[in-house]
PDB file of C-alpha atoms and ligand atoms in Angstrom:
ATOM      1  CA  MET P   1      94.487  38.522   3.990  1.00 47.00           C
ATOM      2  CA  ALA P   2      91.954  38.685   1.512  1.00 51.00           C
ATOM      3  CA  ASP P   3      89.690  36.176   3.367  1.00 90.00           C
ATOM      4  CA  GLU P   4      90.073  37.604   6.976  1.00 93.00           C
ATOM      5  CA  ILE P   5      86.738  39.632   7.919  1.00 96.00           C
ATOM      6  CA  LEU P   6      87.856  40.846  11.235  1.00 97.00           C
ATOM      7  CA  ARG P   7      91.126  41.278  13.131  1.00 97.00           C
ATOM      8  CA  LEU P   8      91.601  42.267  16.471  1.00 98.00           C
ATOM      9  CA  GLU P   9      95.620  43.494  17.956  1.00 98.00           C
ATOM     10  CA  LYS P  10      95.885  44.299  21.541  1.00 98.00           C
ATOM     11  CA  VAL P  11      92.582  45.384  22.082  1.00 98.00           C
ATOM     12  CA  CYS P  12      91.906  46.604  25.419  1.00 98.00           C
ATOM     13  CA  LYS P  13      88.614  48.267  26.631  1.00 98.00           C
ATOM     14  CA  ALA P  14      88.262  50.087  30.123  1.00 97.00           C
ATOM     15  CA  TYR P  15      85.084  51.264  31.517  1.00 96.00           C
ATOM     16  CA  ASN P  16      84.788  54.963  33.531  1.00 94.00           C
ATOM     17  CA  VAL P  17      88.058  56.282  32.418  1.00 93.00           C
ATOM     18  CA  GLY P  18      89.664  58.908  34.414  1.00 92.00           C
ATOM     19  CA  LEU P  19      87.168  57.990  37.052  1.00 95.00           C
ATOM     20  CA  PRO P  20      88.136  56.639  40.529  1.00 94.00           C
ATOM     21  CA  THR P  21      85.860  53.559  39.164  1.00 94.00           C
ATOM     22  CA  GLU P  22      87.884  53.184  36.081  1.00 95.00           C
ATOM     23  CA  THR P  23      88.099  49.300  35.555  1.00 96.00           C
ATOM     24  CA  GLU P  24      89.996  47.571  32.055  1.00 97.00           C
ATOM     25  CA  VAL P  25      87.723  44.510  31.168  1.00 97.00           C
ATOM     26  CA  LEU P  26      89.225  43.342  28.017  1.00 98.00           C
ATOM     27  CA  HIS P  27      93.141  43.022  28.148  1.00 97.00           C
ATOM     28  CA  ASP P  28      95.249  42.792  25.267  1.00 97.00           C
ATOM     29  CA  ILE P  29      92.932  40.761  22.745  1.00 97.00           C
ATOM     30  CA  ASP P  30      94.392  39.233  19.709  1.00 97.00           C
ATOM     31  CA  LEU P  31      91.509  37.536  17.665  1.00 96.00           C
ATOM     32  CA  ARG P  32      91.055  36.952  13.851  1.00 96.00           C
ATOM     33  CA  LEU P  33      88.002  35.643  12.364  1.00 96.00           C
ATOM     34  CA  ASP P  34      88.169  34.507   8.418  1.00 96.00           C
ATOM     35  CA  HIS P  35      84.976  34.897   5.911  1.00 96.00           C
ATOM     36  CA  GLY P  36      83.019  31.927   6.537  1.00 96.00           C
ATOM     37  CA  GLU P  37      83.840  30.871   9.816  1.00 97.00           C
ATOM     38  CA  PHE P  38      81.067  29.960  12.715  1.00 98.00           C
ATOM     39  CA  LEU P  39      83.356  30.849  16.016  1.00 97.00           C
ATOM     40  CA  ALA P  40      81.917  30.178  19.311  1.00 97.00           C
ATOM     41  CA  LEU P  41      82.923  32.472  22.338  1.00 97.00           C
ATOM     42  CA  MET P  42      82.285  30.943  25.799  1.00 97.00           C
ATOM     43  CA  GLY P  43      83.346  31.988  29.012  1.00 97.00           C
ATOM     44  CA  PRO P  44      81.949  33.095  32.536  1.00 96.00           C
ATOM     45  CA  SER P  45      79.856  35.480  33.469  1.00 96.00           C
ATOM     46  CA  GLY P  46      81.567  38.993  33.660  1.00 96.00           C
ATOM     47  CA  SER P  47      84.447  37.698  31.785  1.00 97.00           C
ATOM     48  CA  GLY P  48      83.787  40.147  28.644  1.00 97.00           C
ATOM     49  CA  LYS P  49      81.960  38.383  25.991  1.00 96.00           C
ATOM     50  CA  SER P  50      79.322  41.081  25.558  1.00 95.00           C
ATOM     51  CA  THR P  51      81.913  43.872  25.805  1.00 96.00           C
ATOM     52  CA  LEU P  52      83.771  42.198  23.177  1.00 97.00           C
ATOM     53  CA  LEU P  53      81.014  41.450  20.897  1.00 96.00           C
ATOM     54  CA  ASN P  54      79.927  45.144  21.339  1.00 96.00           C
ATOM     55  CA  ILE P  55      83.184  46.636  20.306  1.00 97.00           C
ATOM     56  CA  VAL P  56      83.351  44.025  17.048  1.00 97.00           C
ATOM     57  CA  GLY P  57      79.972  45.375  16.226  1.00 96.00           C
ATOM     58  CA  LEU P  58      81.236  48.876  15.989  1.00 96.00           C
ATOM     59  CA  LEU P  59      78.609  49.593  19.212  1.00 94.00           C
ATOM     60  CA  ASP P  60      81.610  50.783  21.143  1.00 95.00           C
ATOM     61  CA  ARG P  61      85.069  51.362  20.526  1.00 95.00           C
ATOM     62  CA  PRO P  62      88.387  49.987  22.280  1.00 97.00           C
ATOM     63  CA  THR P  63      90.272  51.988  24.606  1.00 97.00           C
ATOM     64  CA  SER P  64      93.357  50.920  22.750  1.00 97.00           C
ATOM     65  CA  GLY P  65      94.485  48.522  20.198  1.00 98.00           C
ATOM     66  CA  ARG P  66      93.680  48.141  16.685  1.00 98.00           C
ATOM     67  CA  LEU P  67      90.360  46.719  15.431  1.00 98.00           C
ATOM     68  CA  THR P  68      90.286  45.599  11.335  1.00 98.00           C
ATOM     69  CA  ILE P  69      87.059  44.888   9.876  1.00 97.00           C
ATOM     70  CA  LYS P  70      87.015  44.003   6.348  1.00 94.00           C
ATOM     71  CA  GLY P  71      90.500  45.394   5.980  1.00 93.00           C
ATOM     72  CA  ARG P  72      89.767  48.780   7.162  1.00 95.00           C
ATOM     73  CA  ASP P  73      90.931  50.378  10.338  1.00 97.00           C
ATOM     74  CA  ILE P  74      88.114  51.016  12.562  1.00 97.00           C
ATOM     75  CA  GLY P  75      90.343  53.807  14.545  1.00 95.00           C
ATOM     76  CA  ALA P  76      90.637  55.868  11.272  1.00 96.00           C
ATOM     77  CA  LEU P  77      86.913  55.941  10.422  1.00 96.00           C
ATOM     78  CA  ASP P  78      84.576  58.820  11.804  1.00 96.00           C
ATOM     79  CA  ASP P  79      81.232  57.948  13.595  1.00 95.00           C
ATOM     80  CA  THR P  80      79.178  58.473  10.224  1.00 95.00           C
ATOM     81  CA  GLU P  81      81.663  55.846   8.567  1.00 96.00           C
ATOM     82  CA  VAL P  82      81.495  53.638  11.359  1.00 96.00           C
ATOM     83  CA  THR P  83      77.435  53.561  11.297  1.00 94.00           C
ATOM     84  CA  HIS P  84      77.693  52.809   7.364  1.00 93.00           C
ATOM     85  CA  LEU P  85      80.160  50.255   7.936  1.00 95.00           C
ATOM     86  CA  ARG P  86      78.144  48.469  10.552  1.00 95.00           C
ATOM     87  CA  GLY P  87      74.900  48.783   8.575  1.00 92.00           C
ATOM     88  CA  HIS P  88      76.045  47.171   5.670  1.00 92.00           C
ATOM     89  CA  THR P  89      78.733  44.427   7.248  1.00 95.00           C
ATOM     90  CA  ILE P  90      77.238  43.414  10.635  1.00 97.00           C
ATOM     91  CA  GLY P  91      73.981  41.898  11.537  1.00 95.00           C
ATOM     92  CA  PHE P  92      72.868  41.612  15.421  1.00 94.00           C
ATOM     93  CA  VAL P  93      71.051  38.794  17.072  1.00 93.00           C
ATOM     94  CA  PHE P  94      70.352  39.537  21.119  1.00 86.00           C
ATOM     95  CA  GLN P  95      69.410  37.001  24.056  1.00 80.00           C
ATOM     96  CA  TYR P  96      66.062  38.754  24.056  1.00 76.00           C
ATOM     97  CA  HIS P  97      65.234  39.336  20.433  1.00 68.00           C
ATOM     98  CA  LEU P  98      64.453  42.985  20.621  1.00 83.00           C
ATOM     99  CA  LEU P  99      61.550  42.567  18.115  1.00 90.00           C
ATOM    100  CA  ILE P 100      58.982  45.461  17.963  1.00 92.00           C
ATOM    101  CA  SER P 101      55.738  43.787  19.421  1.00 90.00           C
ATOM    102  CA  ALA P 102      53.252  45.847  17.835  1.00 91.00           C
ATOM    103  CA  PHE P 103      54.605  45.020  14.122  1.00 94.00           C
ATOM    104  CA  THR P 104      54.251  42.041  12.313  1.00 96.00           C
ATOM    105  CA  ALA P 105      57.214  39.503  11.866  1.00 96.00           C
ATOM    106  CA  ARG P 106      57.441  40.737   7.963  1.00 96.00           C
ATOM    107  CA  GLU P 107      57.566  44.628   9.159  1.00 94.00           C
ATOM    108  CA  ASN P 108      60.527  43.382  11.991  1.00 95.00           C
ATOM    109  CA  VAL P 109      62.544  42.018   9.395  1.00 95.00           C
ATOM    110  CA  MET P 110      61.955  45.005   6.949  1.00 94.00           C
ATOM    111  CA  MET P 111      62.911  47.456   9.370  1.00 92.00           C
ATOM    112  CA  PRO P 112      66.924  47.714   8.538  1.00 91.00           C
ATOM    113  CA  LEU P 113      66.040  48.086   4.952  1.00 90.00           C
ATOM    114  CA  LEU P 114      63.577  50.907   5.683  1.00 89.00           C
ATOM    115  CA  VAL P 115      66.412  52.902   8.028  1.00 85.00           C
ATOM    116  CA  ASP P 116      68.934  52.307   5.026  1.00 82.00           C
ATOM    117  CA  ARG P 117      66.801  53.338   2.086  1.00 79.00           C
ATOM    118  CA  GLY P 118      63.873  55.634   4.148  1.00 78.00           C
ATOM    119  CA  PHE P 119      60.779  54.364   2.508  1.00 76.00           C
ATOM    120  CA  PRO P 120      59.030  51.133   1.710  1.00 77.00           C
ATOM    121  CA  SER P 121      59.113  49.352  -1.483  1.00 86.00           C
ATOM    122  CA  ALA P 122      57.735  46.077  -2.738  1.00 89.00           C
ATOM    123  CA  GLU P 123      61.371  44.940  -3.268  1.00 90.00           C
ATOM    124  CA  ILE P 124      61.906  45.526   0.475  1.00 92.00           C
ATOM    125  CA  GLU P 125      58.682  43.750   1.322  1.00 93.00           C
ATOM    126  CA  ASN P 126      59.597  40.949  -1.167  1.00 93.00           C
ATOM    127  CA  ARG P 127      63.242  40.633   0.430  1.00 92.00           C
ATOM    128  CA  ALA P 128      61.198  40.377   3.830  1.00 94.00           C
ATOM    129  CA  SER P 129      59.024  37.485   2.904  1.00 95.00           C
ATOM    130  CA  GLY P 130      62.037  35.721   1.150  1.00 93.00           C
ATOM    131  CA  LEU P 131      63.996  36.026   4.298  1.00 93.00           C
ATOM    132  CA  LEU P 132      61.115  34.685   6.441  1.00 94.00           C
ATOM    133  CA  ALA P 133      60.753  31.782   4.004  1.00 92.00           C
ATOM    134  CA  GLN P 134      64.538  31.007   4.613  1.00 90.00           C
ATOM    135  CA  VAL P 135      63.831  30.702   8.468  1.00 90.00           C
ATOM    136  CA  GLY P 136      61.161  28.373   8.023  1.00 91.00           C
ATOM    137  CA  LEU P 137      58.122  31.691   8.806  1.00 93.00           C
ATOM    138  CA  GLU P 138      56.690  31.918   5.622  1.00 93.00           C
ATOM    139  CA  LYS P 139      53.409  31.649   6.753  1.00 96.00           C
ATOM    140  CA  PHE P 140      53.993  34.076   9.858  1.00 96.00           C
ATOM    141  CA  GLY P 141      54.822  37.091   7.895  1.00 96.00           C
ATOM    142  CA  ASP P 142      51.758  38.993   8.805  1.00 96.00           C
ATOM    143  CA  ASN P 143      51.439  37.573  12.407  1.00 96.00           C
ATOM    144  CA  LEU P 144      52.334  40.345  15.254  1.00 96.00           C
ATOM    145  CA  ALA P 145      55.679  39.440  16.774  1.00 94.00           C
ATOM    146  CA  ASN P 146      54.426  39.037  20.123  1.00 91.00           C
ATOM    147  CA  ASN P 147      52.059  36.367  18.810  1.00 93.00           C
ATOM    148  CA  LEU P 148      54.922  34.162  17.796  1.00 93.00           C
ATOM    149  CA  SER P 149      56.678  31.707  20.269  1.00 91.00           C
ATOM    150  CA  GLY P 150      59.987  32.229  21.638  1.00 89.00           C
ATOM    151  CA  GLY P 151      61.631  30.102  18.932  1.00 90.00           C
ATOM    152  CA  GLN P 152      59.616  31.917  16.310  1.00 92.00           C
ATOM    153  CA  GLN P 153      60.433  35.074  17.692  1.00 93.00           C
ATOM    154  CA  GLN P 154      64.268  34.595  17.639  1.00 90.00           C
ATOM    155  CA  ARG P 155      63.920  33.222  13.975  1.00 92.00           C
ATOM    156  CA  VAL P 156      62.551  36.555  13.189  1.00 94.00           C
ATOM    157  CA  ALA P 157      65.287  38.321  14.664  1.00 94.00           C
ATOM    158  CA  VAL P 158      67.879  35.969  12.861  1.00 92.00           C
ATOM    159  CA  ALA P 159      65.769  37.115   9.487  1.00 93.00           C
ATOM    160  CA  ARG P 160      66.235  40.597  10.300  1.00 94.00           C
ATOM    161  CA  ALA P 161      69.829  40.448  11.238  1.00 93.00           C
ATOM    162  CA  LEU P 162      70.241  38.626   7.541  1.00 93.00           C
ATOM    163  CA  ALA P 163      68.088  41.581   6.190  1.00 92.00           C
ATOM    164  CA  MET P 164      71.397  43.433   4.695  1.00 91.00           C
ATOM    165  CA  ASN P 165      73.241  40.940   3.539  1.00 91.00           C
ATOM    166  CA  PRO P 166      75.578  40.893   6.160  1.00 95.00           C
ATOM    167  CA  ASP P 167      79.437  39.672   5.965  1.00 96.00           C
ATOM    168  CA  LEU P 168      79.230  38.853   9.898  1.00 97.00           C
ATOM    169  CA  VAL P 169      76.590  38.298  12.447  1.00 97.00           C
ATOM    170  CA  LEU P 170      76.953  38.577  15.821  1.00 97.00           C
ATOM    171  CA  ALA P 171      74.967  36.563  18.057  1.00 96.00           C
ATOM    172  CA  ASP P 172      74.922  37.058  22.088  1.00 94.00           C
ATOM    173  CA  GLU P 173      73.540  34.002  23.705  1.00 93.00           C
ATOM    174  CA  PRO P 174      70.739  33.835  21.006  1.00 90.00           C
ATOM    175  CA  THR P 175      69.355  30.433  22.691  1.00 89.00           C
ATOM    176  CA  GLY P 176      69.875  31.337  26.269  1.00 88.00           C
ATOM    177  CA  ASN P 177      66.028  32.281  26.601  1.00 83.00           C
ATOM    178  CA  LEU P 178      64.871  29.179  24.827  1.00 86.00           C
ATOM    179  CA  ASP P 179      63.981  25.714  25.672  1.00 88.00           C
ATOM    180  CA  THR P 180      66.430  22.670  24.280  1.00 91.00           C
ATOM    181  CA  LYS P 181      64.519  22.036  21.066  1.00 89.00           C
ATOM    182  CA  SER P 182      64.036  25.320  19.696  1.00 88.00           C
ATOM    183  CA  ALA P 183      67.501  26.408  20.797  1.00 90.00           C
ATOM    184  CA  ASP P 184      68.752  23.421  18.818  1.00 91.00           C
ATOM    185  CA  ALA P 185      66.751  24.748  15.851  1.00 89.00           C
ATOM    186  CA  VAL P 186      67.571  28.513  16.203  1.00 90.00           C
ATOM    187  CA  PHE P 187      71.182  27.219  16.309  1.00 93.00           C
ATOM    188  CA  GLU P 188      71.132  24.846  13.132  1.00 92.00           C
ATOM    189  CA  LEU P 189      69.408  27.580  11.572  1.00 91.00           C
ATOM    190  CA  MET P 190      72.726  30.016  11.833  1.00 93.00           C
ATOM    191  CA  ARG P 191      74.736  27.303  10.796  1.00 95.00           C
ATOM    192  CA  GLN P 192      72.589  26.444   7.705  1.00 93.00           C
ATOM    193  CA  VAL P 193      72.842  30.557   6.771  1.00 92.00           C
ATOM    194  CA  ASN P 194      76.729  30.063   7.446  1.00 96.00           C
ATOM    195  CA  ARG P 195      77.345  27.081   5.102  1.00 95.00           C
ATOM    196  CA  ASP P 196      74.783  28.588   2.263  1.00 92.00           C
ATOM    197  CA  SER P 197      75.899  32.020   2.041  1.00 92.00           C
ATOM    198  CA  GLY P 198      79.155  32.024   3.752  1.00 94.00           C
ATOM    199  CA  THR P 199      78.323  34.596   6.315  1.00 96.00           C
ATOM    200  CA  SER P 200      80.671  34.360   9.637  1.00 97.00           C
ATOM    201  CA  PHE P 201      79.411  34.017  12.713  1.00 97.00           C
ATOM    202  CA  LEU P 202      80.590  35.075  16.453  1.00 97.00           C
ATOM    203  CA  LEU P 203      78.333  33.415  18.733  1.00 97.00           C
ATOM    204  CA  VAL P 204      78.306  33.861  22.287  1.00 97.00           C
ATOM    205  CA  THR P 205      76.749  30.644  24.018  1.00 96.00           C
ATOM    206  CA  HIS P 206      77.220  28.904  27.331  1.00 94.00           C
ATOM    207  CA  ASN P 207      76.191  25.970  25.824  1.00 95.00           C
ATOM    208  CA  ILE P 208      78.611  23.682  25.293  1.00 95.00           C
ATOM    209  CA  ASP P 209      77.068  20.994  23.317  1.00 95.00           C
ATOM    210  CA  LEU P 210      76.261  24.092  20.557  1.00 95.00           C
ATOM    211  CA  ALA P 211      79.773  25.437  20.844  1.00 97.00           C
ATOM    212  CA  ARG P 212      81.331  21.975  19.819  1.00 97.00           C
ATOM    213  CA  ARG P 213      79.095  22.393  16.792  1.00 97.00           C
ATOM    214  CA  CYS P 214      80.857  25.584  15.513  1.00 97.00           C
ATOM    215  CA  ASP P 215      84.020  25.777  13.716  1.00 97.00           C
ATOM    216  CA  ARG P 216      86.133  26.596  16.689  1.00 96.00           C
ATOM    217  CA  ILE P 217      85.799  27.514  20.273  1.00 97.00           C
ATOM    218  CA  LEU P 218      87.603  30.540  22.072  1.00 96.00           C
ATOM    219  CA  GLU P 219      87.331  30.810  25.553  1.00 97.00           C
ATOM    220  CA  VAL P 220      87.068  34.635  27.285  1.00 97.00           C
ATOM    221  CA  VAL P 221      88.657  34.485  31.106  1.00 97.00           C
ATOM    222  CA  ASP P 222      88.622  37.364  32.707  1.00 96.00           C
ATOM    223  CA  GLY P 223      88.819  39.771  29.936  1.00 97.00           C
ATOM    224  CA  ARG P 224      91.770  37.668  27.819  1.00 97.00           C
ATOM    225  CA  VAL P 225      91.157  35.376  25.060  1.00 94.00           C
ATOM    226  CA  ARG P 226      92.018  31.442  25.576  1.00 86.00           C
ATOM    227  CA  ALA P 227      92.320  29.660  22.874  1.00 65.00           C
TER     228      ALA P 227
HETATM  229  N1  LIG X   1      78.734  50.121  30.800  1.00 80.72           N
HETATM  230  C1  LIG X   1      79.533  49.400  31.553  1.00 80.72           C
HETATM  231  N2  LIG X   1      80.309  50.357  32.798  1.00 80.72           N
HETATM  232  C2  LIG X   1      81.185  49.391  33.367  1.00 80.72           C
HETATM  233  N3  LIG X   1      81.070  48.418  33.663  1.00 80.72           N
HETATM  234  C3  LIG X   1      80.827  47.265  32.667  1.00 80.72           C
HETATM  235  C4  LIG X   1      79.921  47.888  31.795  1.00 80.72           C
HETATM  236  N4  LIG X   1      79.434  47.000  30.964  1.00 80.72           N
HETATM  237  C5  LIG X   1      79.760  45.618  31.516  1.00 80.72           C
HETATM  238  N5  LIG X   1      80.839  46.106  32.330  1.00 80.72           N
HETATM  239  C6  LIG X   1      81.721  45.433  33.335  1.00 80.72           C
HETATM  240  O1  LIG X   1      82.630  44.424  32.405  1.00 80.72           O
HETATM  241  C7  LIG X   1      82.752  43.063  32.529  1.00 80.72           C
HETATM  242  C8  LIG X   1      82.404  42.349  31.666  1.00 80.72           C
HETATM  243  O2  LIG X   1      81.071  42.396  31.118  1.00 80.72           O
HETATM  244  P1  LIG X   1      80.207  41.692  30.003  1.00 80.72           P
HETATM  245  O3  LIG X   1      79.005  42.294  29.893  1.00 80.72           O
HETATM  246  O4  LIG X   1      80.958  42.102  29.013  1.00 80.72           O
HETATM  247  O5  LIG X   1      80.604  39.662  30.691  1.00 80.72           O
HETATM  248  P2  LIG X   1      79.898  38.865  29.863  1.00 80.72           P
HETATM  249  O6  LIG X   1      80.969  38.080  29.900  1.00 80.72           O
HETATM  250  O7  LIG X   1      78.901  39.054  28.462  1.00 80.72           O
HETATM  251  O8  LIG X   1      78.694  38.032  30.750  1.00 80.72           O
HETATM  252  P3  LIG X   1      77.463  37.444  30.774  1.00 80.72           P
HETATM  253  O9  LIG X   1      77.939  36.217  30.768  1.00 80.72           O
HETATM  254  O10 LIG X   1      76.795  37.416  32.407  1.00 80.72           O
HETATM  255  O11 LIG X   1      76.730  38.023  29.981  1.00 80.72           O
HETATM  256  C9  LIG X   1      81.883  42.898  33.878  1.00 80.72           C
HETATM  257  O12 LIG X   1      83.022  42.962  35.017  1.00 80.72           O
HETATM  258  C10 LIG X   1      80.806  44.263  34.122  1.00 80.72           C
HETATM  259  O13 LIG X   1      80.207  44.456  35.268  1.00 80.72           O
HETATM  260 MG1  LIG X   2      76.813  39.169  28.250  1.00 80.72          MG
END
């Protein structure tokens, strides 16, 4: 389908393969996400949500099954091709924002662009400033990351996730560490980006109020998806 960004067919993931401790934690996952969709992923602790996000984010490979991103079968790609596809297609936001605390907000947002291009430029700096403005932090570009509030830091993390203009943003409990008001603001920010740019989102959350404001909720229970 032309508007499909992501498809999983019978995806399984086992850890410690070949060892006595081998455990399969994802079983026969079928999942499809279209361009512009904002999907919530819920489920108990240990059910496999982060494992699933790692596979979709090309940080880990399935043990079996088929994963397709933008029509490309990931199983057919080598590690270099996977790294390139990840960098240009997927943005990440984690529960703990993982900003570099000794760098400014703007430098943190510039990071994926610097990794891609290898050198700083006025264009990169301008793009980072534009992204900070988009997340409402235009006045904070020169602040060190660890001088910002938790909610502000998470907005910087969202701006950083958008730096490469990804088709898909994967957010693993991005508001789990925030107070209700900041959580709401960060969620609304992501929803706005989704509406304005058509970026797809896969959001892991334990917050049912936020999940209900997504297009669709999927529940992961014991390594299986329940629609
Ligand atoms: N690297 C690993 N090696 C072995 N087992 C792992 C590994 N990572 C996760 N697991 C196991 O896989 C299962 C799923 O873990 P996962 O982190 O995906 O759960 P989750 O749904 O994200 O939970 P939470 O809501 O607590 O973040 C758990 O039983 C966990 O112990
Ligand atoms: Mg998790």
